[in-house]
Amino acid sequence: MPTTTPTSTLNPKAVLTYAYYPGCVAQGACRELYLSTQALTQALGIELVELKKAACCGSGTFKETSQLLEDTVNARNISLAEELNLPLLTHCSTCQGVLGHVDERLKEAQTQQPEYFAEVNDALQAQGCSPYRGTTEVKHLLWALVGDYGLERLAERVTQKLSGLKCAAFYGCYLLRAQKTLPFDDPVHPASLERIFETVGATPIDYSGRTQCCGWPISSYAPEQSFKIAGGRIGEAITAGADCIVTPCPLCHLNLDSRQPEVEKVVGHKLGLPILHLPQLVGLALGLKPEALGLERHIVSTLPVLQKLGIA
Amino acid sequence: MQVCFQIQRQSSGSAPQLEQFLIEVDPRITILECLNHIKWEQDGSLAFRKNCRNTICGSCAIRINGRADLACKQTLQNELDLMAHAQRLTGTTATEKSLSECPKIEISPLQNFPVIKDLVVEMKSFWENLEQVDPFVSTASRAITDRESLQTPAARAKLNQVGNCILCGACYSECNAKAVSSDFVGPHALAKAYRVLADSRTEDAQERLQKMSADLSGVWGCTRCFNCNSACPMDVAPLDQITRIKTMALANPVNPELRAVRHREVMIDLVAESGWIDERQFGLRVLGNHFRDVKGLMGLIPLGLRMLWRRKFPFTFHPSEGTPVFQSLIRALRRQK
């Protein structure tokens, strides 16, 4: 196990509480992510205050129409967490990259572009919203586990070691490259997912596709290209010996799991690789029931994973 | 200090092989100088491109430790610092000992290009893709008669960032879209397309914009993976330039029926309507185009059935409690536009 860990400034005994930003997909086509995040955080004693007044981050498309639109909508999302005086927790690489980058941009604008900063806040205040103050941080569940909760503490909570399960990480572009600085990982050679795999007793599989695109952003209008990208990634993970891919991004999950039958048609052969959400994998190691983690709600059956672990 | 270079070597058409070279060098020298050292002292057959040695010509772009970069820009010390930084952040200590004893630097040729020999790649498609965007200010503007084609400092300043492109191929190497689409012109060409579009002397901006946003060969082919922004050694940020072209194209879409355009518009409409995206509505409106796109709708059926079968279909949808705020916020921002 790694010994040098980026240390958290938080009191390890304090109850971790976050303003939870669920995002669209976890409330819709990846409901199992919502369920498994709830189940995992409950089991770990992490408190989530759901931001019920938040809205879609735009998944990176809002700024194509207007940078001000992306900044203002997400300044509102972040200010909802600021009102609670809590860090904002995401569980989607794309939400993290968009919200995290807006937070970075606006914190910089506060001193570097005060006029633009005022424009964003004027738009918010015209709707009776509290202004964005730049007083909180935006953090993915993955980083919260590694940085705030801590891997040693997580290891103590593991009741069912996932021994023998070969896991291929799939980070998602926005988690690695949308923000200027990453507090807990390296954008080119990330390791946080692999360290979690080791902590829960699973075996990380190395393959170069783990930091690359899943193809999702163009799937609605360029399915052939999109599924070719997804097929390349899944094929690479299978060749490297993976039993499953584990991702902290539900959008990657949609392309890799929900569209896997179409992906198979494009690449011309069967793939059948289960794709797990990060909290599902960790939840299994904490002894949570597969149904509580929504593991039956996948297009590609997760049964081979459960069988390998002797759970099913 | 002693450094171990692991270089991917191959001849055209043959499988790549890793070859190891141990060199004793001053860490202040560049990766390019290390390669020279290997070539001059150990193996004269090692092939790589080089010219200016000063980040001007772009010839020596290669992949260093899994990312594209200019060999002449990166010093050995910088590279070692990057490696140490990554190890500190990720908490990986397995290679720390070997790093202090004899660090390993992995070198490979750029991706998305056929290899001619070792680190030398065939860049024909790269130049052809660049030509596709007609990378010059129009001929008419360049026909100087009795006076120069004047440009204000402010108008010129708009071109500074993207004008820094040295066409090294680093972005093209890392491009996820290029890897699967020979039609896509690539980040270098689109950055250049923006450079010409943004030039105050360009007279055919509308035609150019139309061409770059008409189909998947232009901006809509990009997957927004950020690799080009990360790879560019000159901070040209090709993805940011692609985004700027998209903004221009979305402001006045030539073909509003284009699914990529509808994708963007429907996203904003749905947020204004319900805060969160109702994916069922998204599918119907973007792929089905309000029941007008029969083929698009038919494509949704297997996905819908599959999701029903696996209990994944979202039967219910709860709008955000903050919907009224976002609705009026978006309305106000649209009015501003």
XYZ file of C-alpha atoms in Angstrom:
649
model
C 0.000 0.000 0.000
C 1.150 3.530 -0.681
C 2.511 5.287 2.364
C 2.619 8.966 1.475
C -0.906 10.285 1.202
C -1.883 13.869 0.419
C -3.067 14.797 3.870
C -6.402 16.368 4.538
C -6.614 19.450 6.717
C -9.872 18.182 8.178
C -10.135 16.722 11.633
C -10.275 12.963 11.010
C -12.800 12.490 13.788
C -15.173 15.197 12.572
C -18.322 14.112 10.747
C -17.836 14.850 7.098
C -20.746 16.833 5.722
C -21.176 17.936 2.143
C -23.648 19.887 0.075
C -24.541 17.107 -2.334
C -25.029 17.984 -5.996
C -26.734 14.921 -7.525
C -26.617 15.972 -11.181
C -29.141 14.940 -13.828
C -28.038 11.450 -14.824
C -27.967 10.030 -11.290
C -31.591 11.155 -10.930
C -32.521 9.646 -14.291
C -30.847 6.984 -16.399
C -28.236 6.106 -13.743
C -30.472 6.030 -10.699
C -28.209 3.291 -9.358
C -25.500 5.918 -8.875
C -27.819 7.993 -6.696
C -28.724 4.882 -4.686
C -25.161 3.698 -4.267
C -23.819 7.130 -3.273
C -26.554 7.347 -0.635
C -25.849 3.819 0.604
C -22.076 4.304 0.688
C -22.074 7.662 2.436
C -24.585 6.411 4.975
C -22.430 3.382 5.699
C -19.357 5.573 6.123
C -21.141 8.107 8.299
C -20.734 10.896 5.744
C -23.617 13.358 5.830
C -25.085 14.679 2.608
C -27.337 17.707 2.394
C -28.890 17.457 -1.036
C -29.026 20.653 -3.081
C -32.637 20.393 -4.184
C -32.626 23.861 -5.699
C -29.647 23.225 -7.974
C -29.746 22.772 -11.752
C -27.867 20.978 -14.519
C -24.264 22.177 -14.917
C -24.574 22.008 -18.722
C -22.017 19.187 -19.045
C -19.643 21.588 -20.802
C -22.056 22.712 -23.521
C -23.413 25.899 -21.898
C -20.197 27.783 -22.473
C -20.369 26.947 -26.166
C -23.471 29.133 -26.267
C -22.215 31.643 -23.738
C -19.485 31.661 -21.106
C -21.682 33.932 -18.998
C -24.478 31.347 -19.083
C -22.181 28.567 -17.847
C -20.628 30.774 -15.169
C -23.914 32.199 -13.908
C -25.871 28.936 -13.740
C -23.002 27.255 -11.932
C -22.245 30.244 -9.706
C -25.830 29.769 -8.515
C -25.224 26.041 -7.953
C -22.055 26.741 -5.973
C -23.638 29.581 -3.988
C -26.283 27.123 -2.764
C -23.444 25.188 -1.082
C -21.927 28.440 0.176
C -25.232 29.300 1.851
C -24.888 26.053 3.810
C -21.229 26.751 4.503
C -20.371 23.303 3.167
C -18.099 21.950 0.442
C -20.022 20.928 -2.673
C -19.841 17.206 -3.413
C -20.234 15.854 -6.943
C -20.271 12.216 -8.019
C -19.876 12.786 -11.746
C -16.586 13.580 -13.493
C -18.350 15.961 -15.872
C -20.247 17.860 -13.164
C -16.981 18.047 -11.229
C -15.007 19.400 -14.187
C -17.635 21.994 -15.080
C -18.471 23.172 -11.550
C -14.855 22.893 -10.400
C -13.613 24.926 -13.333
C -16.289 27.602 -12.926
C -15.314 27.836 -9.257
C -11.661 28.233 -10.270
C -12.506 30.826 -12.933
C -14.712 32.899 -10.672
C -12.274 32.832 -7.758
C -9.670 34.162 -10.185
C -12.128 36.686 -11.666
C -12.823 38.056 -8.201
C -9.426 39.774 -8.313
C -8.432 39.604 -11.980
C -11.701 40.522 -13.713
C -13.838 42.324 -11.120
C -16.195 43.679 -13.788
C -16.996 40.216 -15.104
C -17.325 38.895 -11.559
C -19.833 41.674 -10.843
C -21.737 40.850 -14.039
C -22.227 37.250 -12.866
C -23.343 38.329 -9.404
C -25.590 41.087 -10.738
C -27.386 38.468 -12.832
C -27.829 36.302 -9.725
C -28.945 39.117 -7.486
C -31.441 40.333 -10.095
C -33.211 37.001 -9.478
C -33.075 37.442 -5.721
C -30.287 34.848 -5.318
C -27.370 35.167 -2.949
C -24.190 36.168 -4.751
C -21.345 33.769 -5.431
C -18.633 34.474 -2.858
C -15.919 31.980 -3.647
C -15.890 30.611 -0.116
C -16.319 26.910 -0.685
C -14.779 24.156 -2.781
C -16.091 21.670 -5.325
C -15.070 18.100 -4.677
C -15.744 14.776 -6.362
C -16.734 11.828 -4.167
C -13.512 10.128 -5.291
C -11.417 12.988 -3.930
C -13.539 13.164 -0.791
C -12.822 9.483 -0.136
C -9.096 9.778 -0.818
C -8.508 13.232 0.620
C -11.069 13.815 3.368
C -12.184 10.404 4.575
C -8.778 8.840 4.025
C -7.816 5.451 2.663
C -6.581 4.091 5.988
C -9.929 4.843 7.584
C -11.703 3.355 4.571
C -9.576 0.205 4.853
C -10.774 -0.214 8.447
C -14.376 -0.249 7.224
C -13.833 -2.969 4.627
C -15.680 -6.120 5.655
C -15.618 -7.981 2.358
C -12.269 -7.759 0.593
C -12.790 -7.761 -3.159
C -9.876 -10.150 -3.589
C -9.153 -11.342 -7.069
C -11.400 -8.767 -8.775
C -9.458 -7.095 -11.564
C -10.682 -3.527 -11.948
C -9.895 -1.149 -14.804
C -10.235 2.513 -13.826
C -11.995 4.904 -16.167
C -11.542 8.460 -14.884
C -13.419 10.662 -17.367
C -11.889 13.630 -19.199
C -13.540 16.349 -17.129
C -12.260 14.917 -13.853
C -8.659 15.041 -15.056
C -8.333 17.933 -17.461
C -11.115 20.508 -17.043
C -9.616 22.131 -13.963
C -6.291 23.913 -13.851
C -5.221 22.223 -10.641
C -6.145 18.887 -9.165
C -5.771 18.617 -5.408
C -5.485 14.853 -5.114
C -4.415 13.470 -8.443
C -2.146 13.842 -11.416
C -3.903 14.563 -14.728
C -1.553 12.408 -16.824
C -0.814 9.622 -14.355
C -3.776 9.591 -11.970
C -3.859 6.922 -9.278
C -6.724 7.748 -6.908
C -9.083 5.114 -8.340
C -6.361 2.480 -8.345
C -5.531 3.293 -4.731
C -9.184 2.808 -3.816
C -9.164 -0.539 -5.655
C -6.157 -1.605 -3.575
C -7.794 -0.377 -0.381
C -10.872 -2.530 -0.984
C -8.711 -5.518 -1.871
C -9.256 -5.476 -5.638
C -6.490 -5.564 -8.246
C -5.977 -2.490 -10.447
C -5.470 -3.173 -14.139
C -3.300 -0.798 -16.115
C -4.267 0.265 -19.638
C -3.724 3.542 -21.458
C -7.423 4.183 -22.156
C -8.135 4.815 -18.484
C -7.470 8.551 -18.849
C -9.080 8.962 -22.270
C -12.475 9.861 -23.695
C -15.483 7.493 -23.619
C -17.088 9.165 -26.641
C -20.249 10.232 -24.805
C -20.213 13.981 -25.683
C -20.853 13.264 -29.376
C -23.045 10.169 -28.987
C -26.307 11.979 -29.794
C -25.106 13.167 -33.195
C -22.024 11.108 -34.102
C -22.899 7.637 -32.767
C -20.544 5.737 -35.074
C -17.485 7.723 -33.925
C -18.661 7.830 -30.325
C -19.192 4.070 -30.081
C -15.912 3.393 -31.841
C -14.150 5.343 -29.086
C -16.091 3.449 -26.384
C -15.354 0.124 -28.087
C -11.648 0.896 -28.131
C -11.606 1.583 -24.400
C -13.642 -1.479 -23.415
C -11.598 -3.719 -25.726
C -8.366 -2.415 -24.246
C -9.566 -3.080 -20.695
C -10.612 -6.629 -21.658
C -7.218 -7.278 -23.281
C -5.519 -6.050 -20.099
C -7.471 -8.721 -18.191
C -10.160 -6.607 -16.509
C -13.230 -8.208 -14.902
C -14.937 -4.819 -14.928
C -14.432 -1.122 -15.544
C -15.033 1.200 -12.584
C -15.876 4.818 -13.283
C -16.586 7.933 -11.222
C -18.618 9.351 -14.157
C -22.238 8.402 -14.987
C -21.900 9.886 -18.485
C -18.979 7.562 -19.212
C -21.176 4.857 -17.712
C -23.968 5.636 -20.178
C -21.704 5.220 -23.174
C -19.769 2.243 -21.833
C -22.697 0.333 -20.288
C -26.076 1.494 -21.631
C -24.803 1.748 -25.177
C -22.555 -1.332 -25.035
C -24.866 -3.327 -27.373
C -24.526 -0.577 -30.020
C -20.794 -0.362 -29.285
C -20.534 -4.106 -29.932
C -22.222 -3.636 -33.306
C -19.724 -0.934 -34.285
C -16.644 -2.910 -33.224
C -18.111 -6.093 -34.676
C -17.762 -8.428 -31.716
C -19.154 -9.210 -28.274
C -17.670 -7.275 -25.362
C -19.865 -7.984 -22.314
C -17.719 -6.110 -19.812
C -19.584 -4.937 -16.679
C -19.176 -1.228 -15.882
C -19.451 -0.280 -12.199
C -19.946 3.113 -10.601
C -17.283 3.959 -8.024
C -19.627 3.917 -4.966
C -20.973 0.513 -6.058
C -17.500 -1.022 -5.898
C -16.660 0.518 -2.530
C -20.143 -0.364 -1.253
C -19.589 -4.049 -2.059
C -16.393 -3.994 0.001
C -18.332 -2.533 2.937
C -20.649 -5.511 2.736
C -23.612 -3.592 1.302
C -26.163 -5.668 -0.591
C -25.922 -5.565 -4.400
C -29.601 -4.485 -4.582
C -28.936 -1.553 -2.262
C -26.263 -0.455 -4.744
C -28.538 -0.892 -7.759
C -26.225 -3.458 -9.326
C -29.146 -5.108 -11.106
C -29.936 -1.856 -12.929
C -27.184 -2.212 -15.508
C -27.467 -3.000 -19.200
C -24.421 -5.274 -19.073
C -25.068 -7.757 -16.294
C -22.892 -7.297 -13.221
C -23.494 -10.917 -12.231
C -20.002 -12.106 -13.327
C -18.499 -9.588 -10.882
C -20.711 -10.782 -8.036
C -19.976 -14.410 -8.896
C -16.254 -13.765 -8.910
C -16.602 -12.240 -5.447
C -18.726 -15.134 -4.279
C -21.636 -12.803 -3.494
C -24.055 -14.293 -6.048
C 23.205 12.015 -13.085
C 22.243 8.655 -14.503
C 18.942 8.381 -16.387
C 17.315 5.461 -18.122
C 15.569 6.241 -21.395
C 13.029 3.681 -22.600
C 12.505 4.477 -26.240
C 9.830 2.965 -28.443
C 11.545 1.997 -31.687
C 10.160 0.652 -34.907
C 10.607 0.602 -38.654
C 7.691 1.321 -40.937
C 5.190 -1.550 -40.830
C 6.904 -3.510 -38.074
C 5.820 -3.913 -34.468
C 7.199 -1.373 -31.968
C 9.803 -2.471 -29.441
C 11.098 -0.791 -26.315
C 14.828 -0.210 -26.124
C 16.614 0.958 -23.029
C 19.493 3.453 -22.947
C 21.373 4.392 -19.804
C 22.992 7.823 -19.987
C 25.031 9.971 -17.623
C 23.997 13.601 -18.106
C 23.526 16.962 -16.401
C 19.808 17.257 -15.426
C 19.731 20.827 -16.757
C 19.883 19.647 -20.380
C 16.757 19.133 -22.465
C 15.142 15.839 -23.450
C 16.232 16.617 -27.020
C 19.841 16.890 -25.877
C 19.439 13.555 -24.125
C 18.239 12.019 -27.401
C 21.221 13.585 -29.175
C 23.472 12.123 -26.518
C 22.020 8.649 -27.135
C 22.310 9.026 -30.898
C 25.843 10.384 -30.866
C 27.293 8.219 -28.107
C 25.341 4.974 -28.219
C 23.210 4.293 -31.283
C 23.495 6.353 -34.439
C 20.491 4.608 -35.972
C 18.009 6.207 -33.536
C 15.703 8.372 -35.659
C 13.995 11.570 -34.456
C 13.268 15.020 -35.908
C 14.911 18.175 -34.647
C 15.807 21.583 -35.931
C 15.662 24.869 -33.995
C 16.269 23.509 -30.465
C 14.337 26.502 -29.166
C 10.553 25.774 -29.306
C 10.125 27.660 -32.562
C 10.021 25.077 -35.346
C 7.890 22.357 -33.739
C 9.923 19.537 -35.335
C 10.806 17.613 -32.187
C 7.315 16.877 -30.844
C 7.282 13.393 -29.329
C 5.580 11.671 -26.417
C 7.418 11.942 -23.115
C 6.135 9.784 -20.251
C 2.742 9.337 -21.842
C 2.018 12.871 -23.059
C 2.927 14.832 -26.187
C 5.488 17.580 -25.743
C 8.440 19.274 -27.436
C 11.685 17.488 -26.656
C 13.539 20.809 -26.837
C 11.230 22.542 -24.377
C 11.392 20.133 -21.496
C 14.572 19.860 -19.472
C 15.404 16.613 -17.778
C 15.051 18.361 -14.416
C 11.541 19.623 -15.342
C 10.561 16.106 -16.269
C 11.918 14.692 -13.016
C 10.045 17.391 -11.094
C 6.821 16.485 -12.902
C 7.340 12.823 -12.063
C 8.029 13.602 -8.416
C 4.981 15.896 -8.277
C 2.751 13.165 -9.718
C 4.094 10.698 -7.194
C 3.502 13.061 -4.293
C -0.059 13.775 -5.403
C -1.004 10.228 -6.119
C 0.809 8.809 -3.133
C 2.570 6.214 -5.230
C 5.906 5.318 -3.753
C 6.688 2.143 -5.619
C 8.985 3.893 -8.055
C 10.318 6.524 -5.665
C 13.421 4.547 -4.874
C 14.179 3.959 -8.506
C 13.491 7.626 -9.197
C 16.221 8.728 -6.816
C 18.579 6.053 -8.100
C 17.929 5.974 -11.823
C 14.769 7.597 -13.122
C 13.081 6.098 -16.170
C 11.860 8.352 -18.959
C 9.557 6.788 -21.528
C 9.792 8.151 -25.056
C 7.477 7.235 -27.915
C 6.376 8.708 -31.246
C 3.303 10.930 -31.592
C -0.009 9.052 -31.858
C -2.526 9.348 -34.703
C 0.322 9.332 -37.250
C 1.910 6.358 -39.057
C 5.491 5.810 -37.893
C 8.230 6.080 -40.529
C 11.044 5.132 -38.188
C 11.409 5.282 -34.385
C 10.193 8.778 -33.398
C 9.756 10.095 -36.941
C 6.131 10.107 -38.092
C 4.428 10.654 -41.448
C 2.569 13.984 -41.163
C 0.862 14.042 -44.560
C -2.699 13.878 -43.144
C -1.859 16.635 -40.660
C -0.909 19.050 -43.460
C -3.832 17.980 -45.638
C -6.244 18.592 -42.743
C -4.716 22.018 -42.230
C -5.214 22.880 -45.904
C -8.888 21.941 -45.589
C -9.513 25.046 -43.476
C -7.795 27.320 -46.030
C -5.435 28.642 -43.379
C -4.818 32.075 -44.847
C -6.488 35.438 -44.698
C -8.365 35.761 -48.012
C -6.378 36.503 -51.144
C -8.414 39.623 -51.814
C -7.342 41.151 -48.492
C -3.742 40.337 -49.217
C -3.797 42.092 -52.606
C -2.096 45.186 -51.282
C -2.445 48.148 -53.556
C -1.197 51.529 -52.424
C -1.297 51.045 -48.679
C -0.759 48.355 -46.128
C -3.626 46.278 -44.758
C -3.844 48.003 -41.422
C -4.918 46.356 -38.197
C -5.332 48.002 -34.805
C -3.261 46.668 -31.902
C -6.517 45.554 -30.253
C -7.590 43.605 -33.358
C -4.135 42.032 -33.577
C -4.142 41.160 -29.888
C -7.111 38.844 -30.498
C -4.841 36.657 -32.609
C -1.897 36.453 -30.217
C -2.736 33.245 -28.380
C -3.704 31.211 -31.404
C -0.974 32.814 -33.497
C 1.545 31.072 -31.261
C 0.800 27.707 -32.891
C 3.976 26.189 -34.317
C 2.171 23.228 -35.921
C 4.150 20.657 -33.979
C 1.381 18.019 -33.995
C 1.209 17.526 -30.203
C -2.552 18.240 -30.087
C -3.228 16.028 -33.111
C -1.350 13.192 -31.434
C -3.564 13.273 -28.347
C -6.895 13.965 -30.094
C -9.546 11.353 -29.246
C -11.798 12.433 -32.124
C -9.003 12.216 -34.676
C -8.226 8.689 -33.536
C -11.607 7.449 -34.792
C -12.479 9.866 -37.568
C -10.419 10.483 -40.664
C -12.921 13.199 -41.685
C -12.345 15.322 -38.583
C -9.805 18.016 -39.478
C -8.211 18.027 -36.036
C -7.516 20.567 -33.287
C -4.564 22.222 -35.061
C -6.689 22.990 -38.133
C -9.624 24.275 -36.084
C -7.353 26.498 -33.987
C -6.013 27.900 -37.246
C -9.551 28.236 -38.607
C -10.388 30.394 -35.594
C -7.231 32.431 -36.091
C -8.377 33.337 -39.620
C -12.016 33.807 -38.551
C -10.999 36.232 -35.827
C -8.722 38.225 -38.135
C -10.180 41.671 -38.860
C -8.887 41.418 -42.445
C -10.845 38.256 -43.228
C -13.608 39.000 -45.679
C -15.176 35.574 -46.011
C -15.755 34.875 -42.302
C -19.362 33.771 -42.790
C -18.476 31.164 -45.419
C -15.627 29.897 -43.246
C -17.860 29.660 -40.208
C -20.451 27.793 -42.219
C -17.855 25.314 -43.450
C -16.396 24.697 -39.989
C -19.800 24.102 -38.400
C -21.586 22.241 -41.198
C -20.759 18.662 -40.240
C -18.535 16.363 -38.197
C -15.372 17.310 -40.105
C -15.411 20.632 -38.256
C -16.142 21.707 -34.697
C -18.967 19.239 -34.040
C -16.567 16.333 -34.495
C -14.677 17.336 -31.325
C -15.358 15.240 -28.207
C -14.219 17.966 -25.749
C -11.676 15.627 -24.147
C -9.318 18.547 -23.309
C -6.285 16.603 -24.523
C -5.348 19.279 -27.063
C -5.415 22.003 -24.413
C -3.278 19.892 -22.098
C -0.806 18.838 -24.777
C -0.172 22.150 -26.533
C 3.347 23.292 -25.628
C 2.568 26.842 -26.785
C -0.654 27.390 -24.781
C -2.723 27.808 -27.927
C -5.579 25.930 -26.192
C -7.161 24.501 -29.360
C -10.303 23.376 -27.502
C -10.908 26.963 -26.380
C -10.677 28.082 -30.010
C -13.041 25.287 -31.083
C -15.457 26.524 -28.390
C -15.186 30.075 -29.760
C -16.088 28.862 -33.255
C -19.040 26.955 -31.774
C -20.203 30.116 -29.982
C -20.127 32.018 -33.275
C -21.943 29.171 -35.033
C -24.613 28.838 -32.322
C -25.287 32.588 -32.268
C -26.588 32.365 -35.787
C -26.873 28.722 -36.841
C -26.794 28.167 -40.576
C -28.572 24.869 -40.122
C -30.639 24.903 -36.902
C -31.831 21.382 -37.719
C -28.324 20.000 -37.265
C -28.539 17.561 -34.353
C -25.400 18.976 -32.699
C -27.034 22.430 -32.673
C -30.324 21.055 -31.337
C -28.381 19.188 -28.638
C -27.142 22.538 -27.264
C -30.433 24.369 -27.581
C -32.503 21.591 -26.040
C -30.117 21.416 -23.049
C -30.715 25.089 -22.278
C -34.474 24.829 -22.913
C -34.778 21.880 -20.536
C -32.819 23.606 -17.770
C -35.082 26.623 -18.150
C -38.125 24.322 -17.984
C -37.152 22.073 -15.110
C -33.662 22.805 -13.777
C -32.446 19.242 -14.262
C -32.410 17.522 -17.644
C -35.307 15.153 -18.205
C -33.432 12.588 -20.307
C -36.622 11.245 -21.884
C -37.419 14.714 -23.205
C -33.805 15.180 -24.248
C -33.915 12.010 -26.326
C -37.246 12.851 -27.928
C -36.295 16.416 -28.769
C -32.658 15.950 -29.812
C -32.792 12.576 -31.521
C -36.460 12.591 -32.449
C -36.634 16.324 -33.202
C -40.211 16.485 -31.864
C -41.211 13.355 -33.832
C -39.897 14.862 -37.085
C -36.740 12.717 -37.210
C -38.164 9.208 -37.675
C -34.759 7.562 -38.019
C -33.555 9.276 -34.858
C -36.665 8.121 -33.004
C -36.301 4.558 -34.251
C -32.725 4.584 -32.948
C -34.075 5.331 -29.471
C -36.398 2.320 -29.387
C -33.802 -0.434 -28.714
C -32.197 1.747 -26.031
C -35.571 2.460 -24.398
C -36.607 -1.198 -24.431
C -33.265 -2.276 -23.073
C -33.520 0.227 -20.259
C -37.040 -0.906 -19.447
C -35.882 -4.527 -19.378
C -33.014 -3.747 -17.006
C -35.116 -1.470 -14.737
C -32.999 1.446 -15.809
C -35.684 3.479 -17.555
C -36.462 6.699 -15.671
C -40.259 6.541 -15.255
C -40.399 9.549 -13.011
C -38.767 12.927 -13.184
C -38.654 15.571 -10.482
C -37.906 19.111 -11.589
C -35.479 21.083 -9.455
C -37.064 23.082 -6.651
C -35.032 25.991 -7.944
C -36.570 25.889 -11.433
C -38.240 29.354 -11.311
C -34.865 30.963 -10.546
C -33.088 29.226 -13.421
C -35.984 29.909 -15.728
C -35.833 33.657 -15.221
C -32.022 33.633 -15.081
C -31.832 31.974 -18.499
C -34.577 34.201 -19.867
C -32.649 37.286 -18.729
C -29.370 36.009 -20.183
C -31.080 35.190 -23.491
C -32.565 38.694 -23.637
C -29.090 40.121 -23.067
C -27.836 38.154 -26.057
